[in-house]
């Protein structure tokens, strides 16, 4: 996951393959699932969309076997489907899945911690749909949540990402006006 966060997707994919093989060999099912999540992201970012879809489908299937429907990871899965649809250029499906991830997050205890992430992702999708006011609102809400979570004196990458999303939405609104 650290390599993914650093946008070193090829290295993440190579490391994931080794970790997944070892986890499968040792019967570490949760580690296999986490590897599939990393593969989903790495493959998507490398433009290997079929690989990403296959990994995400297996990840979701494993999660459904182990956890009840209200578990917070299902919001993450819906968000990953949104990002995959976005990468494929299917903006309507991306928005539908982004809405689903946010609804799941809002309905799940502890989901508020991740809500800011999914709002920023939905803002990106809304930008491409030219829904600039909605993108601005999602970005502003993500920023408020990130600031509240961090406290008044702390700056975090989530706050930075929310500011970036908000700035892009405001700039797009001005250009469209």
Short mmCIF file of C-alpha atoms in Angstrom, two decimals:
data_model
loop_
_atom_site.label_atom_id
_atom_site.label_comp_id
_atom_site.label_asym_id
_atom_site.label_seq_id
_atom_site.Cartn_x
_atom_site.Cartn_y
_atom_site.Cartn_z
CA UNK A 1 0.00 0.00 0.00
CA UNK A 2 2.88 2.35 0.73
CA UNK A 3 4.18 1.94 -2.81
CA UNK A 4 0.70 2.70 -4.17
CA UNK A 5 0.51 5.85 -2.03
CA UNK A 6 3.83 6.92 -3.53
CA UNK A 7 2.54 6.25 -7.06
CA UNK A 8 5.15 3.54 -7.61
CA UNK A 9 2.61 1.24 -9.22
CA UNK A 10 4.96 -1.13 -11.06
CA UNK A 11 6.88 -1.82 -7.87
CA UNK A 12 3.61 -2.23 -5.96
CA UNK A 13 2.39 -4.78 -8.53
CA UNK A 14 5.66 -6.75 -8.33
CA UNK A 15 5.67 -6.73 -4.54
CA UNK A 16 1.96 -7.64 -4.43
CA UNK A 17 2.52 -10.71 -6.63
CA UNK A 18 5.21 -12.05 -4.30
CA UNK A 19 3.23 -11.26 -1.15
CA UNK A 20 0.06 -12.81 -2.53
CA UNK A 21 1.82 -16.02 -3.58
CA UNK A 22 3.36 -16.35 -0.13
CA UNK A 23 0.04 -15.59 1.60
CA UNK A 24 -1.81 -18.17 -0.50
CA UNK A 25 0.89 -20.75 0.26
CA UNK A 26 0.55 -20.08 3.98
CA UNK A 27 -3.24 -19.90 3.97
CA UNK A 28 -3.27 -16.25 5.14
CA UNK A 29 -6.64 -15.41 3.61
CA UNK A 30 -6.90 -11.85 4.93
CA UNK A 31 -3.47 -11.03 3.51
CA UNK A 32 -4.54 -12.47 0.15
CA UNK A 33 -7.56 -10.17 0.21
CA UNK A 34 -5.44 -7.14 1.01
CA UNK A 35 -3.06 -8.07 -1.81
CA UNK A 36 -6.00 -8.24 -4.22
CA UNK A 37 -6.98 -4.72 -3.17
CA UNK A 38 -3.46 -3.46 -3.88
CA UNK A 39 -3.44 -5.29 -7.23
CA UNK A 40 -6.76 -3.63 -8.13
CA UNK A 41 -5.25 -0.19 -7.60
CA UNK A 42 -1.88 -0.92 -9.21
CA UNK A 43 -3.40 -2.54 -12.30
CA UNK A 44 -5.91 0.29 -12.72
CA UNK A 45 -3.21 2.94 -12.45
CA UNK A 46 -1.05 1.03 -14.95
CA UNK A 47 -3.95 0.96 -17.41
CA UNK A 48 -4.43 -2.81 -17.03
CA UNK A 49 -8.17 -2.50 -16.52
CA UNK A 50 -9.07 -6.17 -17.07
CA UNK A 51 -6.50 -7.16 -14.44
CA UNK A 52 -7.94 -4.55 -12.06
CA UNK A 53 -11.50 -5.78 -12.65
CA UNK A 54 -10.51 -9.40 -12.06
CA UNK A 55 -8.69 -8.58 -8.82
CA UNK A 56 -11.55 -6.39 -7.57
CA UNK A 57 -14.13 -9.08 -8.34
CA UNK A 58 -12.15 -11.67 -6.38
CA UNK A 59 -11.56 -9.23 -3.52
CA UNK A 60 -15.29 -8.48 -3.30
CA UNK A 61 -16.20 -12.17 -3.48
CA UNK A 62 -13.81 -13.05 -0.65
CA UNK A 63 -15.09 -10.16 1.46
CA UNK A 64 -18.73 -11.18 0.95
CA UNK A 65 -17.92 -14.68 2.23
CA UNK A 66 -16.31 -13.33 5.41
CA UNK A 67 -18.22 -10.21 6.42
CA UNK A 68 -21.83 -8.97 6.73
CA UNK A 69 -23.17 -6.46 4.19
CA UNK A 70 -22.79 -3.42 6.48
CA UNK A 71 -19.03 -3.80 6.90
CA UNK A 72 -17.14 -0.61 5.97
CA UNK A 73 -14.92 -2.29 3.39
CA UNK A 74 -17.94 -2.62 1.10
CA UNK A 75 -17.84 1.18 0.78
CA UNK A 76 -14.20 0.88 -0.29
CA UNK A 77 -15.13 -1.81 -2.80
CA UNK A 78 -17.87 0.38 -4.29
CA UNK A 79 -15.37 3.25 -4.48
CA UNK A 80 -12.88 1.03 -6.29
CA UNK A 81 -15.59 0.07 -8.78
CA UNK A 82 -16.27 3.80 -9.26
CA UNK A 83 -12.60 4.44 -10.01
CA UNK A 84 -12.49 1.48 -12.41
CA UNK A 85 -15.58 2.78 -14.24
CA UNK A 86 -13.97 6.21 -14.38
CA UNK A 87 -10.80 4.72 -15.89
CA UNK A 88 -12.97 2.99 -18.50
CA UNK A 89 -14.70 6.26 -19.33
CA UNK A 90 -18.09 5.11 -18.02
CA UNK A 91 -18.89 8.25 -16.04
CA UNK A 92 -22.51 7.38 -15.22
CA UNK A 93 -21.54 4.02 -13.72
CA UNK A 94 -18.68 5.71 -11.89
CA UNK A 95 -21.08 8.21 -10.33
CA UNK A 96 -23.54 5.48 -9.37
CA UNK A 97 -20.80 3.50 -7.59
CA UNK A 98 -19.40 6.66 -5.96
CA UNK A 99 -22.88 7.43 -4.62
CA UNK A 100 -23.12 3.87 -3.32
CA UNK A 101 -19.75 4.12 -1.55
CA UNK A 102 -20.80 7.35 0.16
CA UNK A 103 -24.20 5.96 1.20
CA UNK A 104 -22.52 2.86 2.66
CA UNK A 105 -19.95 5.01 4.42
CA UNK A 106 -22.57 7.26 5.96
CA UNK A 107 -24.63 4.27 7.12
CA UNK A 108 -21.73 2.38 8.69
CA UNK A 109 -20.42 3.07 12.19
CA UNK A 110 -16.87 4.30 11.79
CA UNK A 111 -17.46 5.15 8.15
CA UNK A 112 -17.11 8.88 8.71
CA UNK A 113 -13.31 8.45 8.81
CA UNK A 114 -13.29 7.43 5.15
CA UNK A 115 -16.12 9.63 3.95
CA UNK A 116 -13.76 12.48 3.05
CA UNK A 117 -11.86 10.18 0.68
CA UNK A 118 -14.99 9.04 -1.14
CA UNK A 119 -16.37 12.57 -1.38
CA UNK A 120 -13.16 13.77 -3.04
CA UNK A 121 -13.32 10.86 -5.48
CA UNK A 122 -16.95 11.63 -6.31
CA UNK A 123 -15.99 15.27 -6.85
CA UNK A 124 -13.48 14.14 -9.48
CA UNK A 125 -16.17 12.16 -11.27
CA UNK A 126 -18.60 15.08 -11.07
CA UNK A 127 -15.95 17.36 -12.57
CA UNK A 128 -15.75 15.12 -15.63
CA UNK A 129 -19.55 15.13 -15.85
CA UNK A 130 -19.38 18.94 -15.72
CA UNK A 131 -21.40 18.95 -12.49
CA UNK A 132 -19.22 21.71 -11.10
CA UNK A 133 -21.46 22.92 -8.27
CA UNK A 134 -21.90 19.36 -6.99
CA UNK A 135 -18.15 18.78 -7.26
CA UNK A 136 -17.53 21.97 -5.29
CA UNK A 137 -20.00 20.88 -2.60
CA UNK A 138 -18.41 17.41 -2.29
CA UNK A 139 -14.94 18.93 -2.12
CA UNK A 140 -15.96 21.48 0.50
CA UNK A 141 -17.57 18.77 2.61
CA UNK A 142 -14.47 16.58 2.27
CA UNK A 143 -12.32 19.50 3.39
CA UNK A 144 -14.51 20.20 6.41
CA UNK A 145 -14.40 16.53 7.46
CA UNK A 146 -10.63 16.32 6.95
CA UNK A 147 -10.02 19.47 8.99
CA UNK A 148 -12.32 18.27 11.75
CA UNK A 149 -10.55 14.90 11.89
CA UNK A 150 -7.08 16.45 12.00
CA UNK A 151 -7.82 19.25 14.39
CA UNK A 152 -7.22 22.97 14.01
CA UNK A 153 -3.41 23.00 13.90
CA UNK A 154 -2.59 20.01 11.74
CA UNK A 155 -2.17 19.73 7.99
CA UNK A 156 -2.52 16.30 6.41
CA UNK A 157 -2.43 14.81 2.93
CA UNK A 158 -6.22 14.37 3.12
CA UNK A 159 -6.64 18.08 3.82
CA UNK A 160 -4.30 18.85 0.92
CA UNK A 161 -6.23 16.57 -1.43
CA UNK A 162 -9.52 18.14 -0.37
CA UNK A 163 -8.12 21.65 -0.98
CA UNK A 164 -6.88 20.52 -4.40
CA UNK A 165 -10.29 19.05 -5.30
CA UNK A 166 -12.03 22.22 -4.10
CA UNK A 167 -9.65 24.43 -6.06
CA UNK A 168 -10.22 22.44 -9.23
CA UNK A 169 -14.00 22.59 -8.78
CA UNK A 170 -13.94 26.36 -8.20
CA UNK A 171 -11.68 26.91 -11.21
CA UNK A 172 -13.98 24.79 -13.40
CA UNK A 173 -17.02 26.71 -12.17
CA UNK A 174 -15.37 30.01 -13.11
CA UNK A 175 -14.36 28.70 -16.54
CA UNK A 176 -17.86 27.41 -17.22
CA UNK A 177 -19.51 30.67 -16.19
#
